[in-house]
Tab-separated table of N, CA and C in Angstrom:
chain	number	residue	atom	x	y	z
A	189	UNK	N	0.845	-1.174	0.000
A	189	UNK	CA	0.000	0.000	0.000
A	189	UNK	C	0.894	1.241	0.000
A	190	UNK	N	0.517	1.927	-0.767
A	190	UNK	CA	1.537	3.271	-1.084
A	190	UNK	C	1.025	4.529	0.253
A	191	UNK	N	1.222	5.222	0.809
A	191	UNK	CA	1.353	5.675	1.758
A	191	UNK	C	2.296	7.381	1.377
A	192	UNK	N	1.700	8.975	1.771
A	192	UNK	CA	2.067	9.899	1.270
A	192	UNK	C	3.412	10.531	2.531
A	193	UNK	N	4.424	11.058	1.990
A	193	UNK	CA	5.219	11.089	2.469
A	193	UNK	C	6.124	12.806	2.498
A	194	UNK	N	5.956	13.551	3.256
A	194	UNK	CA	6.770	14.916	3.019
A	194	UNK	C	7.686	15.263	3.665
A	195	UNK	N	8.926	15.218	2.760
A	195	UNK	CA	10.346	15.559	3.467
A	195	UNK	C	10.617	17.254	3.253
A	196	UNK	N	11.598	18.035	4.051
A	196	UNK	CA	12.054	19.208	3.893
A	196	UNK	C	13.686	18.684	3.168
A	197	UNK	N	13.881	19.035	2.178
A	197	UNK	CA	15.100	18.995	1.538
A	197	UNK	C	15.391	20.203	0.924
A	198	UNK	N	16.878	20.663	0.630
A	198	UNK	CA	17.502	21.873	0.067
A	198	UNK	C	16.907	22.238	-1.487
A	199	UNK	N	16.637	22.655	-1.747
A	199	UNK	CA	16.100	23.269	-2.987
A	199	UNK	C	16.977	23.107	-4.336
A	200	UNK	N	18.216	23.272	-4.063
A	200	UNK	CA	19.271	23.371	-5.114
A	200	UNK	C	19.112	21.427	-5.477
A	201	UNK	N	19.005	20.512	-4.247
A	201	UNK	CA	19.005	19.034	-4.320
A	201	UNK	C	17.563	18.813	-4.896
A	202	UNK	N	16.575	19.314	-4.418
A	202	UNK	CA	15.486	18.984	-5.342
A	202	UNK	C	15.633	19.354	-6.490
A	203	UNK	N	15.860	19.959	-7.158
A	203	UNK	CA	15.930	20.869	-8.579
A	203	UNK	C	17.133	20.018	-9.157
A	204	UNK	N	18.131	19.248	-8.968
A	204	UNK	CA	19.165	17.825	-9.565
A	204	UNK	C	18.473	17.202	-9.384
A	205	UNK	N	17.810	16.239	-8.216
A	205	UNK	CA	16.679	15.346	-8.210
A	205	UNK	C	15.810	15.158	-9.017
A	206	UNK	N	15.460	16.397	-9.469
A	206	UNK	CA	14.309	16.017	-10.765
A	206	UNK	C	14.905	16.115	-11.881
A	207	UNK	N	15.582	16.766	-12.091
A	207	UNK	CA	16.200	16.312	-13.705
A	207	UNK	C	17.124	15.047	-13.860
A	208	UNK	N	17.759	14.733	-12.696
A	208	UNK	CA	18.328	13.335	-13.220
A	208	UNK	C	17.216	12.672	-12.951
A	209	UNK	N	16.111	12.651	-11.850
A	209	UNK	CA	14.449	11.866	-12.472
A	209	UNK	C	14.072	11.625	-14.172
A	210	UNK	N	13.767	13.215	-15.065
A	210	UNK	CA	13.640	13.336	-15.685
A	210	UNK	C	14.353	12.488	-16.604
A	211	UNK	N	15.909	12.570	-16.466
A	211	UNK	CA	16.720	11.805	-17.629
A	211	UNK	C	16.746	10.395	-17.731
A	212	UNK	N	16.361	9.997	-16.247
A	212	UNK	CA	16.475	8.653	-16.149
A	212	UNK	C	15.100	8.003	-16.501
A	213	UNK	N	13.766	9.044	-17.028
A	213	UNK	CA	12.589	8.798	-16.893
A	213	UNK	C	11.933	7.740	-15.898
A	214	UNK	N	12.496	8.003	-14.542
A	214	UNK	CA	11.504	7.324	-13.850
A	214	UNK	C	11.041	8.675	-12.630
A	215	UNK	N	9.930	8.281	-12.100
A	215	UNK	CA	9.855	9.124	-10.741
A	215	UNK	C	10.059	9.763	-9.570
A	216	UNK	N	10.735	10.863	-9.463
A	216	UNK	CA	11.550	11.127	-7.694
A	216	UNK	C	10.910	10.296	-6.764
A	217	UNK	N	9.593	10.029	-6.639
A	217	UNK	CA	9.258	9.085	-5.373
A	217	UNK	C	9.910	8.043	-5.554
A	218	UNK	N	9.659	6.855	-7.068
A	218	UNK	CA	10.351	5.845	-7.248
A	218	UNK	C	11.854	5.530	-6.916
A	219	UNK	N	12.583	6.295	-7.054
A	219	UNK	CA	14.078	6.645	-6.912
A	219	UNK	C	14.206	7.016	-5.320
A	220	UNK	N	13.662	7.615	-4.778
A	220	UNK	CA	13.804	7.744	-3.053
A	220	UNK	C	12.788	6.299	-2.694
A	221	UNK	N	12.005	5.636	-3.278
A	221	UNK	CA	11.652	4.427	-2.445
A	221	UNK	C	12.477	3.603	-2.808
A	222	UNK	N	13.370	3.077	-3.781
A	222	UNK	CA	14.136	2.545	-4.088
A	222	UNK	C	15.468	2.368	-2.999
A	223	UNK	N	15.624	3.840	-2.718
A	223	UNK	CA	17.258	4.228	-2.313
A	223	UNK	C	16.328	3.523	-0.831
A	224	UNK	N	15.749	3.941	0.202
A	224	UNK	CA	15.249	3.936	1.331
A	224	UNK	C	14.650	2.064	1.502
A	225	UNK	N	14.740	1.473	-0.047
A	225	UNK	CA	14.198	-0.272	0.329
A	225	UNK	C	15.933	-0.993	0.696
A	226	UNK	N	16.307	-0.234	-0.166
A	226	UNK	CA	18.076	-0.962	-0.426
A	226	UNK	C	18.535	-0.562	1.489
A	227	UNK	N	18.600	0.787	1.766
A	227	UNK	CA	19.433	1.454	2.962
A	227	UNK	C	18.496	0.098	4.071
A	228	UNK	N	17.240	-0.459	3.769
A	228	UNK	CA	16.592	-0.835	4.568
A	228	UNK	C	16.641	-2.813	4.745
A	229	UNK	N	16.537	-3.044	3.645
A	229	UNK	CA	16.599	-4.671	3.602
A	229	UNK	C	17.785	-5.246	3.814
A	230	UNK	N	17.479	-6.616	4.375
A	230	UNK	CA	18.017	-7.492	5.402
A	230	UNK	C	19.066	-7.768	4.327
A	231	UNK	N	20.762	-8.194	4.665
A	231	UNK	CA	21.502	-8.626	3.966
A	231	UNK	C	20.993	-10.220	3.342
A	232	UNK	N	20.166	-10.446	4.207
A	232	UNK	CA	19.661	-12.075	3.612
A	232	UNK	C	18.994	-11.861	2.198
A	233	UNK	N	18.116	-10.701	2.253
A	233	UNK	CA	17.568	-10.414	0.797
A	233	UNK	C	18.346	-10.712	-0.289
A	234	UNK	N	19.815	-9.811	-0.095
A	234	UNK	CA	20.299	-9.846	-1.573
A	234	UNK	C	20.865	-11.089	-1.608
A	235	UNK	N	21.195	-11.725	-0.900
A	235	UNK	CA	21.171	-13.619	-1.011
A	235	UNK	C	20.418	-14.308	-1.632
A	236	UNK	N	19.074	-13.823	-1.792
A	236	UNK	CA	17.947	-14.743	-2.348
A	236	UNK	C	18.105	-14.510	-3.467
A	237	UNK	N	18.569	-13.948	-4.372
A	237	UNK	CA	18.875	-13.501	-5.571
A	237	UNK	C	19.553	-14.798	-6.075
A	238	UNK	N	18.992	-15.560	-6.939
A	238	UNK	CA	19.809	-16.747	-7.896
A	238	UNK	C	19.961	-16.290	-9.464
A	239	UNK	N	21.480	-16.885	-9.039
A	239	UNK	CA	22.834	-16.643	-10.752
A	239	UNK	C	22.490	-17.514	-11.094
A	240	UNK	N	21.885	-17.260	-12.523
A	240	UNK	CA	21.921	-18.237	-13.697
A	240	UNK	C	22.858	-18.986	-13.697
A	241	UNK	N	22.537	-20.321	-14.612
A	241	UNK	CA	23.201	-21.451	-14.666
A	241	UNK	C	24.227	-20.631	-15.904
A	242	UNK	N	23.415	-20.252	-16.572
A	242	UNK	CA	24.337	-19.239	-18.199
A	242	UNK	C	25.448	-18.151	-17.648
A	243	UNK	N	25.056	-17.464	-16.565
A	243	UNK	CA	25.776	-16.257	-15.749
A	243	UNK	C	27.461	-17.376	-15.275
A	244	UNK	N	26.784	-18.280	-14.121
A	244	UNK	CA	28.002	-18.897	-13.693
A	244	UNK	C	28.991	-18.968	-14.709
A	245	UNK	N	28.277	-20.142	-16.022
A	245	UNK	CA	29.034	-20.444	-16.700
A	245	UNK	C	30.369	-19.330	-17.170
A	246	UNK	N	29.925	-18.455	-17.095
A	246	UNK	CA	30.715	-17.578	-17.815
A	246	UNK	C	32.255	-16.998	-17.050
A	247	UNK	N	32.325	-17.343	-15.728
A	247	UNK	CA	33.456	-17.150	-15.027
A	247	UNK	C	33.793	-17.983	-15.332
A	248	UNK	N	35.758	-17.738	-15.241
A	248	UNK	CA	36.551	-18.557	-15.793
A	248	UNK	C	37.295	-18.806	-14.484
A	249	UNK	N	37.263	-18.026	-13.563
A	249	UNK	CA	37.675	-18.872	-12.215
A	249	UNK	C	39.585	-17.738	-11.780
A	250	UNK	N	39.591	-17.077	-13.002
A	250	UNK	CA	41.321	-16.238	-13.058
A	250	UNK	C	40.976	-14.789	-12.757
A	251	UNK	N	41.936	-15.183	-11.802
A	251	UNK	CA	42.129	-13.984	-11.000
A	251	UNK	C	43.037	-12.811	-11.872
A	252	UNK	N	42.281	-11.563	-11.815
A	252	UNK	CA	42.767	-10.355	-13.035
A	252	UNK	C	44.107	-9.394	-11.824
A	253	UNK	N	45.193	-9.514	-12.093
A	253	UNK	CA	45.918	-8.290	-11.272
A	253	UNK	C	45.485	-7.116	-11.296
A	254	UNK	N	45.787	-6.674	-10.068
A	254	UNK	CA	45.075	-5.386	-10.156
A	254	UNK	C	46.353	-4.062	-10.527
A	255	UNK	N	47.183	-4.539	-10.916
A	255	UNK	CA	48.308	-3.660	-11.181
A	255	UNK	C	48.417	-3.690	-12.777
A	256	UNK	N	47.480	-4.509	-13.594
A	256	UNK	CA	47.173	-4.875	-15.092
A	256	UNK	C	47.234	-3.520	-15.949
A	257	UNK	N	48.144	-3.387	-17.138
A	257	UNK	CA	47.906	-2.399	-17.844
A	257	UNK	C	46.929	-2.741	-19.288
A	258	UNK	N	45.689	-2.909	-19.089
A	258	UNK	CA	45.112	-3.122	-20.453
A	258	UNK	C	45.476	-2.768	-21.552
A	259	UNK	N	45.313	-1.585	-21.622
A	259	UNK	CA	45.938	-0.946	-22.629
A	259	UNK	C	47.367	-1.309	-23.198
A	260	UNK	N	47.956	-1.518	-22.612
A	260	UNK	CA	49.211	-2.311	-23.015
A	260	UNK	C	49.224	-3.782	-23.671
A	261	UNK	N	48.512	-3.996	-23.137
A	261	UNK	CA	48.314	-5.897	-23.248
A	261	UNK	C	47.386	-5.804	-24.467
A	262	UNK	N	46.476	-4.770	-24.239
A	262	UNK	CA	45.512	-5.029	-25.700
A	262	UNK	C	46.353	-4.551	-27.088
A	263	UNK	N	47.283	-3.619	-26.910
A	263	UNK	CA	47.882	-3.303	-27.994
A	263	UNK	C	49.291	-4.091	-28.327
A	264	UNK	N	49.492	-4.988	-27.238
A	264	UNK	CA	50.899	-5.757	-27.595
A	264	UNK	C	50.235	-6.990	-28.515
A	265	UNK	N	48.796	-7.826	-28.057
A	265	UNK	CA	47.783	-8.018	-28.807
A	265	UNK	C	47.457	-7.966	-30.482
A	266	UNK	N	47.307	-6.902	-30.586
A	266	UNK	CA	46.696	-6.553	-31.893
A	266	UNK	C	48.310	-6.100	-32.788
A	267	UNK	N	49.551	-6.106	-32.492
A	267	UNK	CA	50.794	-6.248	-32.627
A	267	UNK	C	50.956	-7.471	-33.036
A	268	UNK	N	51.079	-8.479	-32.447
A	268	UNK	CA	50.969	-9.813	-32.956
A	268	UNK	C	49.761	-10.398	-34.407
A	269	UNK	N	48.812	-10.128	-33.454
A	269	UNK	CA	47.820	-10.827	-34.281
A	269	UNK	C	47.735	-9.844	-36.067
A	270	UNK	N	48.033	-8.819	-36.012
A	270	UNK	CA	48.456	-8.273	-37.417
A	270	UNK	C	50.183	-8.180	-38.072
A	271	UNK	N	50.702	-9.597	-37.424
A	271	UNK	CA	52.030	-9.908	-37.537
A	271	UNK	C	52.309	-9.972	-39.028
């Protein structure tokens, strides 16, 4: 049951609030009930959430360094492969 709700917030934050509403085309209420279900539900919730059998599949199990220069690796890459 939806239930009416009035907050005092800064003016300059309402007035961003609604245009990233606007851009995102959904509703400032929707977007503050959203933010206020997440700040609110039990960590067990996002547990109940089941990964596809297709999702799993798709990890390969290798661990990426985090010191990795992509950019490097993708262009040492395309170096070779147009050998």
């Amino acid at each position: 049951m939806d239930a009416k709700l009035t907050l005092k917030l800064n003016q300059e934050i309402i007035e961003k609030a609604k245009i990233y509403a606007s851009q995102k085309k959904v509703s400032l209420s929707r977007i503050i009930e959203n933010y206020l279900h997440s700040l609110t539900s039990d960590a067990k919730d996002d547990r109940s959430i089941e990964i596809s059998p297709f999702v799993k599949s798709l990890s390969s199990g290798k661990k990426i360094p985090t010191d990795l220069d992509y950019k490097k690796e993708y262009s040492e890459h395309l170096m070779n492969k147009y050998k």
